[in-house]
Amino acid sequence: MFLKTIDFSKYSSIKVGQPTEVLMIENEDTIPKDRYLIGGANNLLISPTPPPLMMLSKDFAFIKEYDEYLIIGASMPTGRIVSYTKKHNISGFEFCSKLPGTLGGMLAMNAGVKSYEIFNILHSVKVNGSWVPKEDIEHGYRFAKLNGIATEAKFKITKGFDANLLDDLLQLRSNQPCEASAGSAFKNPIDDYAGRLIEEVGLKGLRKGDMKWSNVHANFLVNLGNGSFEDAKYLIDLAKEKILSEYKIALTEEIKIL
Ligand SMILES: Cc1cc2nc3c(=O)[nH]c(=O)nc-3n(C[C@H](O)[C@H](O)[C@H](O)COP(=O)(O)OP(=O)(O)OC[C@H]3O[C@@H](n4cnc5c(N)ncnc54)[C@H](O)[C@@H]3O)c2cc1C
């Protein structure tokens, strides 16, 4: 393992943060228990005082085929998974296109688009060194209780990459804001949409410093350039307070605030 300084104002998708030392974990290392693991930082908001951080190195960025399984390392970026499955005519990963992140982040968030979620196609995950079948992992809408660090995962190979589905999903993405963001700020409450609620309480388009509730998609907190953690947190807290007081709905963040 080795320390690497990562500037989160550049690395994180929301472009908020500062240069921070991150412990890079290599293949043979014992993974420390006192550090927070990050992936591609596409769902994170880093404060000026984050906990000690670690990240899986490129040793965990692999894809192999074994028997009828695809085995993918947890630091493999989603874009490369889609390219591989397209090239080898494997189905199931089409929805990962334009869903930025690493396999590890996708597993921890049970990331997905519409009815397509990573747990739908998952067979098992190696957590803290042991293979755990999907059935033994509690999971649901945008969460999975991995109870540890995922280093690789297994997927049963089904042939037939669906290019039409890929096109439909790419089309769906076209209504997302193009500014820097961490995706949806809040999870959708049952039978409702966080974006609708943010709009209803009059916050759509509200700006604080360089952070703003997007005009395009109200549940996206976007950074117009020099957005700060404090401004992002202000807008998140304001939305939670207003929606709780006006609709009695307690929103929970989808983005992880560190
Ligand atoms: C423009 C944009 C659009 C997005 N659209 C969607 C969408 O449609 N659907 C959706 O679901 N998400 C969406 N997201 C969010 C993001 O793409 C997903 O949450 C993605 O899975 C995050 O992966 P990551 O590697 O960046 O994880 P990070 O953001 O780095 O981490 C997210 C969480 O995963 C945990 N984690 C990471 N790696 C591991 C591991 N190996 N083992 C255990 N835990 C781990 C971290 O501890 C953290 O809690 C979007 C984000 C952006 C910026």
PDB file of C-alpha atoms and ligand atoms in Angstrom:
ATOM      1  CA  MET A   1       0.000   0.000   0.000  1.00  0.00           C
ATOM      2  CA  PHE A   2       1.074   3.559  -0.565  1.00  0.00           C
ATOM      3  CA  LEU A   3      -0.242   7.082   0.029  1.00  0.00           C
ATOM      4  CA  LYS A   4      -1.386   9.196  -2.877  1.00  0.00           C
ATOM      5  CA  THR A   5      -2.578  12.815  -2.769  1.00  0.00           C
ATOM      6  CA  ILE A   6      -5.867  13.185  -4.611  1.00  0.00           C
ATOM      7  CA  ASP A   7      -7.341  16.604  -5.338  1.00  0.00           C
ATOM      8  CA  PHE A   8     -11.075  16.089  -4.883  1.00  0.00           C
ATOM      9  CA  SER A   9     -11.865  19.406  -6.565  1.00  0.00           C
ATOM     10  CA  LYS A  10     -10.728  17.597  -9.724  1.00  0.00           C
ATOM     11  CA  TYR A  11     -11.275  13.891  -8.997  1.00  0.00           C
ATOM     12  CA  SER A  12     -14.806  13.923  -7.567  1.00  0.00           C
ATOM     13  CA  SER A  13     -17.598  14.216 -10.107  1.00  0.00           C
ATOM     14  CA  ILE A  14     -19.094  17.192  -8.226  1.00  0.00           C
ATOM     15  CA  LYS A  15     -15.655  18.909  -8.209  1.00  0.00           C
ATOM     16  CA  VAL A  16     -15.793  19.827  -4.524  1.00  0.00           C
ATOM     17  CA  GLY A  17     -12.966  19.164  -2.065  1.00  0.00           C
ATOM     18  CA  GLN A  18      -9.250  19.652  -1.617  1.00  0.00           C
ATOM     19  CA  PRO A  19      -6.009  17.707  -2.001  1.00  0.00           C
ATOM     20  CA  THR A  20      -6.245  14.823   0.483  1.00  0.00           C
ATOM     21  CA  GLU A  21      -3.998  11.851   1.206  1.00  0.00           C
ATOM     22  CA  VAL A  22      -5.619   8.545   0.225  1.00  0.00           C
ATOM     23  CA  LEU A  23      -4.168   5.126   1.065  1.00  0.00           C
ATOM     24  CA  MET A  24      -3.976   3.012  -2.102  1.00  0.00           C
ATOM     25  CA  ILE A  25      -4.612  -0.699  -1.463  1.00  0.00           C
ATOM     26  CA  GLU A  26      -2.700  -3.228  -3.548  1.00  0.00           C
ATOM     27  CA  ASN A  27      -3.389  -6.880  -4.255  1.00  0.00           C
ATOM     28  CA  GLU A  28      -1.696  -8.607  -1.326  1.00  0.00           C
ATOM     29  CA  ASP A  29      -2.441  -5.944   1.306  1.00  0.00           C
ATOM     30  CA  THR A  30      -4.530  -6.517   4.415  1.00  0.00           C
ATOM     31  CA  ILE A  31      -7.269  -3.931   4.083  1.00  0.00           C
ATOM     32  CA  PRO A  32      -7.262  -1.527   7.059  1.00  0.00           C
ATOM     33  CA  LYS A  33     -10.456  -1.296   9.125  1.00  0.00           C
ATOM     34  CA  ASP A  34     -10.063   2.319  10.224  1.00  0.00           C
ATOM     35  CA  ARG A  35     -10.351   4.016   6.815  1.00  0.00           C
ATOM     36  CA  TYR A  36     -13.323   4.876   4.589  1.00  0.00           C
ATOM     37  CA  LEU A  37     -13.124   3.274   1.143  1.00  0.00           C
ATOM     38  CA  ILE A  38     -13.924   5.370  -1.901  1.00  0.00           C
ATOM     39  CA  GLY A  39     -14.330   4.315  -5.515  1.00  0.00           C
ATOM     40  CA  GLY A  40     -14.595   6.796  -8.373  1.00  0.00           C
ATOM     41  CA  ALA A  41     -16.123   9.525  -6.106  1.00  0.00           C
ATOM     42  CA  ASN A  42     -19.199   9.929  -8.309  1.00  0.00           C
ATOM     43  CA  ASN A  43     -21.568   9.768  -5.391  1.00  0.00           C
ATOM     44  CA  LEU A  44     -19.537  11.604  -2.771  1.00  0.00           C
ATOM     45  CA  LEU A  45     -19.394  15.062  -1.243  1.00  0.00           C
ATOM     46  CA  ILE A  46     -16.071  15.539   0.551  1.00  0.00           C
ATOM     47  CA  SER A  47     -15.972  17.989   3.475  1.00  0.00           C
ATOM     48  CA  PRO A  48     -12.868  19.958   4.467  1.00  0.00           C
ATOM     49  CA  THR A  49     -12.355  17.339   7.236  1.00  0.00           C
ATOM     50  CA  PRO A  50     -13.080  13.899   5.732  1.00  0.00           C
ATOM     51  CA  PRO A  51     -12.282  10.687   7.624  1.00  0.00           C
ATOM     52  CA  PRO A  52      -9.042   8.878   6.643  1.00  0.00           C
ATOM     53  CA  LEU A  53      -9.630   7.533   3.124  1.00  0.00           C
ATOM     54  CA  MET A  54      -8.477   4.528   1.106  1.00  0.00           C
ATOM     55  CA  MET A  55      -9.005   3.301  -2.450  1.00  0.00           C
ATOM     56  CA  LEU A  56      -8.456   0.022  -4.284  1.00  0.00           C
ATOM     57  CA  SER A  57      -5.549   0.384  -6.727  1.00  0.00           C
ATOM     58  CA  LYS A  58      -5.536  -0.706 -10.367  1.00  0.00           C
ATOM     59  CA  ASP A  59      -4.637  -4.225  -9.133  1.00  0.00           C
ATOM     60  CA  PHE A  60      -8.406  -4.590  -8.695  1.00  0.00           C
ATOM     61  CA  ALA A  61      -9.280  -3.344 -12.198  1.00  0.00           C
ATOM     62  CA  PHE A  62      -9.646  -6.620 -14.118  1.00  0.00           C
ATOM     63  CA  ILE A  63     -12.209  -8.651 -16.025  1.00  0.00           C
ATOM     64  CA  LYS A  64     -11.798 -12.398 -16.536  1.00  0.00           C
ATOM     65  CA  GLU A  65     -14.018 -15.168 -17.802  1.00  0.00           C
ATOM     66  CA  TYR A  66     -14.030 -18.395 -15.812  1.00  0.00           C
ATOM     67  CA  ASP A  67     -16.414 -21.279 -16.640  1.00  0.00           C
ATOM     68  CA  GLU A  68     -19.702 -19.553 -17.328  1.00  0.00           C
ATOM     69  CA  TYR A  69     -18.871 -16.556 -15.117  1.00  0.00           C
ATOM     70  CA  LEU A  70     -17.531 -13.081 -15.618  1.00  0.00           C
ATOM     71  CA  ILE A  71     -15.318 -12.066 -12.701  1.00  0.00           C
ATOM     72  CA  ILE A  72     -14.773  -8.325 -12.364  1.00  0.00           C
ATOM     73  CA  GLY A  73     -12.454  -6.457  -9.967  1.00  0.00           C
ATOM     74  CA  ALA A  74     -14.044  -3.778  -7.794  1.00  0.00           C
ATOM     75  CA  SER A  75     -11.984  -0.851  -9.075  1.00  0.00           C
ATOM     76  CA  MET A  76     -12.976  -1.560 -12.694  1.00  0.00           C
ATOM     77  CA  PRO A  77     -14.644   1.543 -14.175  1.00  0.00           C
ATOM     78  CA  THR A  78     -18.186   1.024 -15.465  1.00  0.00           C
ATOM     79  CA  GLY A  79     -17.293   2.360 -18.939  1.00  0.00           C
ATOM     80  CA  ARG A  80     -14.712  -0.382 -19.399  1.00  0.00           C
ATOM     81  CA  ILE A  81     -17.200  -3.039 -18.249  1.00  0.00           C
ATOM     82  CA  VAL A  82     -19.675  -1.874 -20.892  1.00  0.00           C
ATOM     83  CA  SER A  83     -16.981  -1.839 -23.610  1.00  0.00           C
ATOM     84  CA  TYR A  84     -15.894  -5.360 -22.678  1.00  0.00           C
ATOM     85  CA  THR A  85     -19.408  -6.809 -22.636  1.00  0.00           C
ATOM     86  CA  LYS A  86     -20.245  -5.087 -25.912  1.00  0.00           C
ATOM     87  CA  LYS A  87     -17.117  -6.464 -27.559  1.00  0.00           C
ATOM     88  CA  HIS A  88     -17.766  -9.991 -26.237  1.00  0.00           C
ATOM     89  CA  ASN A  89     -21.522  -9.899 -26.865  1.00  0.00           C
ATOM     90  CA  ILE A  90     -22.511 -10.327 -23.196  1.00  0.00           C
ATOM     91  CA  SER A  91     -25.849  -8.983 -21.953  1.00  0.00           C
ATOM     92  CA  GLY A  92     -26.864  -7.346 -18.675  1.00  0.00           C
ATOM     93  CA  PHE A  93     -24.437  -4.437 -18.319  1.00  0.00           C
ATOM     94  CA  GLU A  94     -25.973  -2.097 -20.901  1.00  0.00           C
ATOM     95  CA  PHE A  95     -27.463   0.101 -18.141  1.00  0.00           C
ATOM     96  CA  CYS A  96     -23.985   0.823 -16.740  1.00  0.00           C
ATOM     97  CA  SER A  97     -23.222   2.988 -19.712  1.00  0.00           C
ATOM     98  CA  LYS A  98     -23.120   6.658 -18.609  1.00  0.00           C
ATOM     99  CA  LEU A  99     -23.504   5.543 -15.024  1.00  0.00           C
ATOM    100  CA  PRO A 100     -20.145   6.834 -13.821  1.00  0.00           C
ATOM    101  CA  GLY A 101     -18.180   4.915 -11.198  1.00  0.00           C
ATOM    102  CA  THR A 102     -16.437   1.674 -10.382  1.00  0.00           C
ATOM    103  CA  LEU A 103     -17.901  -1.777  -9.852  1.00  0.00           C
ATOM    104  CA  GLY A 104     -17.326  -1.440  -6.065  1.00  0.00           C
ATOM    105  CA  GLY A 105     -19.340   1.790  -5.913  1.00  0.00           C
ATOM    106  CA  MET A 106     -22.091   0.223  -8.005  1.00  0.00           C
ATOM    107  CA  LEU A 107     -22.326  -2.757  -5.665  1.00  0.00           C
ATOM    108  CA  ALA A 108     -22.354  -0.642  -2.488  1.00  0.00           C
ATOM    109  CA  MET A 109     -25.058   1.658  -3.909  1.00  0.00           C
ATOM    110  CA  ASN A 110     -26.936  -1.052  -5.810  1.00  0.00           C
ATOM    111  CA  ALA A 111     -26.656   1.498  -8.604  1.00  0.00           C
ATOM    112  CA  GLY A 112     -29.137   1.352 -11.420  1.00  0.00           C
ATOM    113  CA  VAL A 113     -31.305   3.012 -13.998  1.00  0.00           C
ATOM    114  CA  LYS A 114     -35.072   2.479 -14.008  1.00  0.00           C
ATOM    115  CA  SER A 115     -35.660  -1.213 -13.300  1.00  0.00           C
ATOM    116  CA  TYR A 116     -32.064  -2.198 -14.130  1.00  0.00           C
ATOM    117  CA  GLU A 117     -29.916  -2.558 -11.020  1.00  0.00           C
ATOM    118  CA  ILE A 118     -26.534  -4.207 -10.517  1.00  0.00           C
ATOM    119  CA  PHE A 119     -27.984  -6.710  -8.028  1.00  0.00           C
ATOM    120  CA  ASN A 120     -30.362  -8.033 -10.722  1.00  0.00           C
ATOM    121  CA  ILE A 121     -27.438  -9.539 -12.621  1.00  0.00           C
ATOM    122  CA  LEU A 122     -25.063 -10.230  -9.723  1.00  0.00           C
ATOM    123  CA  HIS A 123     -24.156 -13.796  -8.727  1.00  0.00           C
ATOM    124  CA  SER A 124     -21.833 -13.250  -5.733  1.00  0.00           C
ATOM    125  CA  VAL A 125     -19.366 -10.757  -4.263  1.00  0.00           C
ATOM    126  CA  LYS A 126     -16.028 -11.270  -2.553  1.00  0.00           C
ATOM    127  CA  VAL A 127     -16.331  -9.268   0.673  1.00  0.00           C
ATOM    128  CA  ASN A 128     -13.409  -9.083   3.106  1.00  0.00           C
ATOM    129  CA  GLY A 129     -11.839 -12.062   1.322  1.00  0.00           C
ATOM    130  CA  SER A 130     -14.862 -14.442   1.249  1.00  0.00           C
ATOM    131  CA  TRP A 131     -17.349 -15.081  -1.543  1.00  0.00           C
ATOM    132  CA  VAL A 132     -20.898 -14.170  -0.482  1.00  0.00           C
ATOM    133  CA  PRO A 133     -23.904 -15.141  -2.645  1.00  0.00           C
ATOM    134  CA  LYS A 134     -26.209 -12.283  -3.603  1.00  0.00           C
ATOM    135  CA  GLU A 135     -29.085 -13.904  -1.683  1.00  0.00           C
ATOM    136  CA  ASP A 136     -27.172 -13.416   1.568  1.00  0.00           C
ATOM    137  CA  ILE A 137     -26.758  -9.665   1.076  1.00  0.00           C
ATOM    138  CA  GLU A 138     -29.587  -7.391   2.173  1.00  0.00           C
ATOM    139  CA  HIS A 139     -30.182  -4.932  -0.646  1.00  0.00           C
ATOM    140  CA  GLY A 140     -32.824  -2.640  -2.098  1.00  0.00           C
ATOM    141  CA  TYR A 141     -33.279   0.687  -3.855  1.00  0.00           C
ATOM    142  CA  ARG A 142     -29.830   2.331  -3.892  1.00  0.00           C
ATOM    143  CA  PHE A 143     -28.407   0.371  -0.971  1.00  0.00           C
ATOM    144  CA  ALA A 144     -26.684  -2.907  -0.257  1.00  0.00           C
ATOM    145  CA  LYS A 145     -25.369  -4.031   3.106  1.00  0.00           C
ATOM    146  CA  LEU A 146     -22.065  -5.442   1.930  1.00  0.00           C
ATOM    147  CA  ASN A 147     -20.734  -5.391   5.506  1.00  0.00           C
ATOM    148  CA  GLY A 148     -17.204  -4.864   4.277  1.00  0.00           C
ATOM    149  CA  ILE A 149     -15.001  -4.159   1.294  1.00  0.00           C
ATOM    150  CA  ALA A 150     -15.916  -5.727  -2.049  1.00  0.00           C
ATOM    151  CA  THR A 151     -12.813  -6.639  -4.025  1.00  0.00           C
ATOM    152  CA  GLU A 152     -14.409  -8.574  -6.925  1.00  0.00           C
ATOM    153  CA  ALA A 153     -17.781  -9.892  -8.073  1.00  0.00           C
ATOM    154  CA  LYS A 154     -19.111 -12.733 -10.210  1.00  0.00           C
ATOM    155  CA  PHE A 155     -21.811 -12.528 -12.872  1.00  0.00           C
ATOM    156  CA  LYS A 156     -23.284 -15.450 -14.833  1.00  0.00           C
ATOM    157  CA  ILE A 157     -22.562 -14.906 -18.520  1.00  0.00           C
ATOM    158  CA  THR A 158     -25.610 -14.510 -20.744  1.00  0.00           C
ATOM    159  CA  LYS A 159     -24.927 -13.920 -24.410  1.00  0.00           C
ATOM    160  CA  GLY A 160     -26.481 -11.096 -26.438  1.00  0.00           C
ATOM    161  CA  PHE A 161     -25.432  -7.476 -25.824  1.00  0.00           C
ATOM    162  CA  ASP A 162     -28.561  -5.371 -26.440  1.00  0.00           C
ATOM    163  CA  ALA A 163     -27.520  -2.336 -28.511  1.00  0.00           C
ATOM    164  CA  ASN A 164     -31.122  -1.067 -28.701  1.00  0.00           C
ATOM    165  CA  LEU A 165     -31.425  -1.043 -24.922  1.00  0.00           C
ATOM    166  CA  LEU A 166     -28.121   0.838 -24.760  1.00  0.00           C
ATOM    167  CA  ASP A 167     -29.475   3.473 -27.152  1.00  0.00           C
ATOM    168  CA  ASP A 168     -32.718   3.827 -25.148  1.00  0.00           C
ATOM    169  CA  LEU A 169     -30.788   4.275 -21.921  1.00  0.00           C
ATOM    170  CA  LEU A 170     -28.437   6.809 -23.489  1.00  0.00           C
ATOM    171  CA  GLN A 171     -31.499   8.725 -24.685  1.00  0.00           C
ATOM    172  CA  LEU A 172     -32.810   8.749 -21.107  1.00  0.00           C
ATOM    173  CA  ARG A 173     -29.558  10.355 -19.945  1.00  0.00           C
ATOM    174  CA  SER A 174     -29.991  13.265 -22.321  1.00  0.00           C
ATOM    175  CA  ASN A 175     -32.255  15.098 -19.831  1.00  0.00           C
ATOM    176  CA  GLN A 176     -29.549  15.231 -17.190  1.00  0.00           C
ATOM    177  CA  PRO A 177     -27.696  18.450 -16.381  1.00  0.00           C
ATOM    178  CA  CYS A 178     -24.308  18.756 -18.046  1.00  0.00           C
ATOM    179  CA  GLU A 179     -22.661  20.627 -15.135  1.00  0.00           C
ATOM    180  CA  ALA A 180     -20.589  18.790 -12.504  1.00  0.00           C
ATOM    181  CA  SER A 181     -22.731  16.853 -10.034  1.00  0.00           C
ATOM    182  CA  ALA A 182     -22.799  13.685  -7.942  1.00  0.00           C
ATOM    183  CA  GLY A 183     -25.944  12.366  -9.600  1.00  0.00           C
ATOM    184  CA  SER A 184     -29.154  12.429  -7.573  1.00  0.00           C
ATOM    185  CA  ALA A 185     -28.660  14.168  -4.224  1.00  0.00           C
ATOM    186  CA  PHE A 186     -31.575  12.383  -2.501  1.00  0.00           C
ATOM    187  CA  LYS A 187     -33.145   8.955  -2.826  1.00  0.00           C
ATOM    188  CA  ASN A 188     -36.704   9.072  -4.088  1.00  0.00           C
ATOM    189  CA  PRO A 189     -39.171   8.584  -1.229  1.00  0.00           C
ATOM    190  CA  ILE A 190     -41.690   5.747  -1.647  1.00  0.00           C
ATOM    191  CA  ASP A 191     -44.229   6.584  -4.390  1.00  0.00           C
ATOM    192  CA  ASP A 192     -42.762  10.037  -5.033  1.00  0.00           C
ATOM    193  CA  TYR A 193     -39.794  11.833  -6.548  1.00  0.00           C
ATOM    194  CA  ALA A 194     -37.247  13.896  -4.638  1.00  0.00           C
ATOM    195  CA  GLY A 195     -36.941  16.195  -7.657  1.00  0.00           C
ATOM    196  CA  ARG A 196     -40.691  16.889  -7.664  1.00  0.00           C
ATOM    197  CA  LEU A 197     -40.611  17.748  -3.944  1.00  0.00           C
ATOM    198  CA  ILE A 198     -37.611  20.073  -4.364  1.00  0.00           C
ATOM    199  CA  GLU A 199     -39.498  21.835  -7.128  1.00  0.00           C
ATOM    200  CA  GLU A 200     -42.741  22.003  -5.086  1.00  0.00           C
ATOM    201  CA  VAL A 201     -41.030  23.757  -2.179  1.00  0.00           C
ATOM    202  CA  GLY A 202     -39.624  26.323  -4.608  1.00  0.00           C
ATOM    203  CA  LEU A 203     -35.968  25.333  -4.541  1.00  0.00           C
ATOM    204  CA  LYS A 204     -35.507  24.286  -8.179  1.00  0.00           C
ATOM    205  CA  GLY A 205     -32.873  26.614  -9.626  1.00  0.00           C
ATOM    206  CA  LEU A 206     -31.884  28.043  -6.214  1.00  0.00           C
ATOM    207  CA  ARG A 207     -28.215  29.008  -6.101  1.00  0.00           C
ATOM    208  CA  LYS A 208     -25.880  29.483  -3.141  1.00  0.00           C
ATOM    209  CA  GLY A 209     -22.386  30.546  -4.173  1.00  0.00           C
ATOM    210  CA  ASP A 210     -21.546  28.311  -7.111  1.00  0.00           C
ATOM    211  CA  MET A 211     -23.764  25.409  -6.005  1.00  0.00           C
ATOM    212  CA  LYS A 212     -27.275  25.185  -7.378  1.00  0.00           C
ATOM    213  CA  TRP A 213     -30.345  22.941  -7.484  1.00  0.00           C
ATOM    214  CA  SER A 214     -30.380  22.310 -11.215  1.00  0.00           C
ATOM    215  CA  ASN A 215     -33.046  23.856 -13.438  1.00  0.00           C
ATOM    216  CA  VAL A 216     -32.867  20.763 -15.643  1.00  0.00           C
ATOM    217  CA  HIS A 217     -33.383  18.101 -12.962  1.00  0.00           C
ATOM    218  CA  ALA A 218     -34.221  19.466  -9.495  1.00  0.00           C
ATOM    219  CA  ASN A 219     -32.668  16.520  -7.598  1.00  0.00           C
ATOM    220  CA  PHE A 220     -29.230  17.246  -9.094  1.00  0.00           C
ATOM    221  CA  LEU A 221     -27.025  19.545  -7.065  1.00  0.00           C
ATOM    222  CA  VAL A 222     -24.699  21.082  -9.628  1.00  0.00           C
ATOM    223  CA  ASN A 223     -21.412  22.922  -9.293  1.00  0.00           C
ATOM    224  CA  LEU A 224     -21.126  25.952 -11.572  1.00  0.00           C
ATOM    225  CA  GLY A 225     -17.378  26.249 -11.061  1.00  0.00           C
ATOM    226  CA  ASN A 226     -16.070  27.013  -7.585  1.00  0.00           C
ATOM    227  CA  GLY A 227     -18.810  25.428  -5.496  1.00  0.00           C
ATOM    228  CA  SER A 228     -17.893  24.781  -1.874  1.00  0.00           C
ATOM    229  CA  PHE A 229     -18.811  22.025   0.554  1.00  0.00           C
ATOM    230  CA  GLU A 230     -20.537  24.581   2.813  1.00  0.00           C
ATOM    231  CA  ASP A 231     -22.776  25.840   0.001  1.00  0.00           C
ATOM    232  CA  ALA A 232     -23.656  22.289  -1.046  1.00  0.00           C
ATOM    233  CA  LYS A 233     -24.481  21.317   2.543  1.00  0.00           C
ATOM    234  CA  TYR A 234     -26.576  24.477   2.987  1.00  0.00           C
ATOM    235  CA  LEU A 235     -28.728  23.601  -0.045  1.00  0.00           C
ATOM    236  CA  ILE A 236     -29.084  19.946   1.018  1.00  0.00           C
ATOM    237  CA  ASP A 237     -30.129  20.887   4.571  1.00  0.00           C
ATOM    238  CA  LEU A 238     -32.518  23.558   3.307  1.00  0.00           C
ATOM    239  CA  ALA A 239     -34.285  21.071   1.019  1.00  0.00           C
ATOM    240  CA  LYS A 240     -34.577  18.525   3.827  1.00  0.00           C
ATOM    241  CA  GLU A 241     -35.991  21.103   6.261  1.00  0.00           C
ATOM    242  CA  LYS A 242     -38.525  22.558   3.825  1.00  0.00           C
ATOM    243  CA  ILE A 243     -39.769  19.192   2.577  1.00  0.00           C
ATOM    244  CA  LEU A 244     -40.069  17.898   6.119  1.00  0.00           C
ATOM    245  CA  SER A 245     -41.998  20.925   7.332  1.00  0.00           C
ATOM    246  CA  GLU A 246     -44.263  21.274   4.276  1.00  0.00           C
ATOM    247  CA  TYR A 247     -44.811  17.603   3.315  1.00  0.00           C
ATOM    248  CA  LYS A 248     -43.804  15.680   6.475  1.00  0.00           C
ATOM    249  CA  ILE A 249     -41.430  13.649   4.301  1.00  0.00           C
ATOM    250  CA  ALA A 250     -37.924  12.992   5.641  1.00  0.00           C
ATOM    251  CA  LEU A 251     -35.634  12.756   2.605  1.00  0.00           C
ATOM    252  CA  THR A 252     -32.460  10.707   2.869  1.00  0.00           C
ATOM    253  CA  GLU A 253     -29.351  11.603   0.940  1.00  0.00           C
ATOM    254  CA  GLU A 254     -28.232   9.331  -1.862  1.00  0.00           C
ATOM    255  CA  ILE A 255     -24.854  11.086  -1.973  1.00  0.00           C
ATOM    256  CA  LYS A 256     -22.451  10.156   0.792  1.00  0.00           C
ATOM    257  CA  ILE A 257     -21.263  13.164   2.776  1.00  0.00           C
ATOM    258  CA  LEU A 258     -17.780  12.561   4.177  1.00  0.00           C
TER     259      LEU A 258
HETATM  260  C1  LIG B   1     -23.878  12.495 -13.730  1.00  0.00           C
HETATM  261  C2  LIG B   1     -24.165  11.361 -12.781  1.00  0.00           C
HETATM  262  C3  LIG B   1     -25.245  10.536 -13.020  1.00  0.00           C
HETATM  263  C4  LIG B   1     -25.537   9.473 -12.151  1.00  0.00           C
HETATM  264  N1  LIG B   1     -26.617   8.687 -12.411  1.00  0.00           N
HETATM  265  C5  LIG B   1     -26.876   7.632 -11.601  1.00  0.00           C
HETATM  266  C6  LIG B   1     -27.976   6.757 -11.886  1.00  0.00           C
HETATM  267  O1  LIG B   1     -28.709   6.925 -12.848  1.00  0.00           O
HETATM  268  N2  LIG B   1     -28.181   5.703 -11.062  1.00  0.00           N
HETATM  269  C7  LIG B   1     -27.394   5.463  -9.980  1.00  0.00           C
HETATM  270  O2  LIG B   1     -27.628   4.474  -9.278  1.00  0.00           O
HETATM  271  N3  LIG B   1     -26.349   6.287  -9.683  1.00  0.00           N
HETATM  272  C8  LIG B   1     -26.075   7.353 -10.465  1.00  0.00           C
HETATM  273  N4  LIG B   1     -25.029   8.181 -10.169  1.00  0.00           N
HETATM  274  C9  LIG B   1     -24.219   7.920  -8.969  1.00  0.00           C
HETATM  275  C10 LIG B   1     -22.976   7.047  -9.226  1.00  0.00           C
HETATM  276  O3  LIG B   1     -22.768   6.889 -10.603  1.00  0.00           O
HETATM  277  C11 LIG B   1     -23.147   5.655  -8.601  1.00  0.00           C
HETATM  278  O4  LIG B   1     -23.515   5.714  -7.240  1.00  0.00           O
HETATM  279  C12 LIG B   1     -21.825   4.857  -8.709  1.00  0.00           C
HETATM  280  O5  LIG B   1     -22.113   3.523  -8.414  1.00  0.00           O
HETATM  281  C13 LIG B   1     -20.757   5.381  -7.771  1.00  0.00           C
HETATM  282  O6  LIG B   1     -19.576   4.635  -7.968  1.00  0.00           O
HETATM  283  P1  LIG B   1     -18.173   5.184  -7.456  1.00  0.00           P
HETATM  284  O7  LIG B   1     -17.140   4.162  -7.758  1.00  0.00           O
HETATM  285  O8  LIG B   1     -17.917   6.538  -7.959  1.00  0.00           O
HETATM  286  O9  LIG B   1     -18.414   5.189  -5.849  1.00  0.00           O
HETATM  287  P2  LIG B   1     -18.079   6.320  -4.792  1.00  0.00           P
HETATM  288  O10 LIG B   1     -18.907   7.525  -5.084  1.00  0.00           O
HETATM  289  O11 LIG B   1     -16.608   6.527  -4.693  1.00  0.00           O
HETATM  290  O12 LIG B   1     -18.607   5.622  -3.451  1.00  0.00           O
HETATM  291  C14 LIG B   1     -19.982   5.395  -3.271  1.00  0.00           C
HETATM  292  C15 LIG B   1     -20.150   4.420  -2.091  1.00  0.00           C
HETATM  293  O13 LIG B   1     -19.653   3.145  -2.483  1.00  0.00           O
HETATM  294  C16 LIG B   1     -18.782   2.633  -1.479  1.00  0.00           C
HETATM  295  N5  LIG B   1     -17.799   1.779  -2.142  1.00  0.00           N
HETATM  296  C17 LIG B   1     -17.032   2.083  -3.237  1.00  0.00           C
HETATM  297  N6  LIG B   1     -16.279   1.032  -3.578  1.00  0.00           N
HETATM  298  C18 LIG B   1     -16.556   0.038  -2.697  1.00  0.00           C
HETATM  299  C19 LIG B   1     -16.082  -1.296  -2.523  1.00  0.00           C
HETATM  300  N7  LIG B   1     -15.145  -1.821  -3.337  1.00  0.00           N
HETATM  301  N8  LIG B   1     -16.573  -2.025  -1.500  1.00  0.00           N
HETATM  302  C20 LIG B   1     -17.503  -1.514  -0.645  1.00  0.00           C
HETATM  303  N9  LIG B   1     -18.000  -0.252  -0.774  1.00  0.00           N
HETATM  304  C21 LIG B   1     -17.523   0.507  -1.774  1.00  0.00           C
HETATM  305  C22 LIG B   1     -18.174   3.863  -0.837  1.00  0.00           C
HETATM  306  O14 LIG B   1     -17.710   3.572   0.457  1.00  0.00           O
HETATM  307  C23 LIG B   1     -19.364   4.817  -0.831  1.00  0.00           C
HETATM  308  O15 LIG B   1     -20.181   4.543   0.291  1.00  0.00           O
HETATM  309  C24 LIG B   1     -24.704   9.252 -11.026  1.00  0.00           C
HETATM  310  C25 LIG B   1     -23.596  10.076 -10.795  1.00  0.00           C
HETATM  311  C26 LIG B   1     -23.318  11.117 -11.666  1.00  0.00           C
HETATM  312  C27 LIG B   1     -22.110  11.991 -11.399  1.00  0.00           C
END
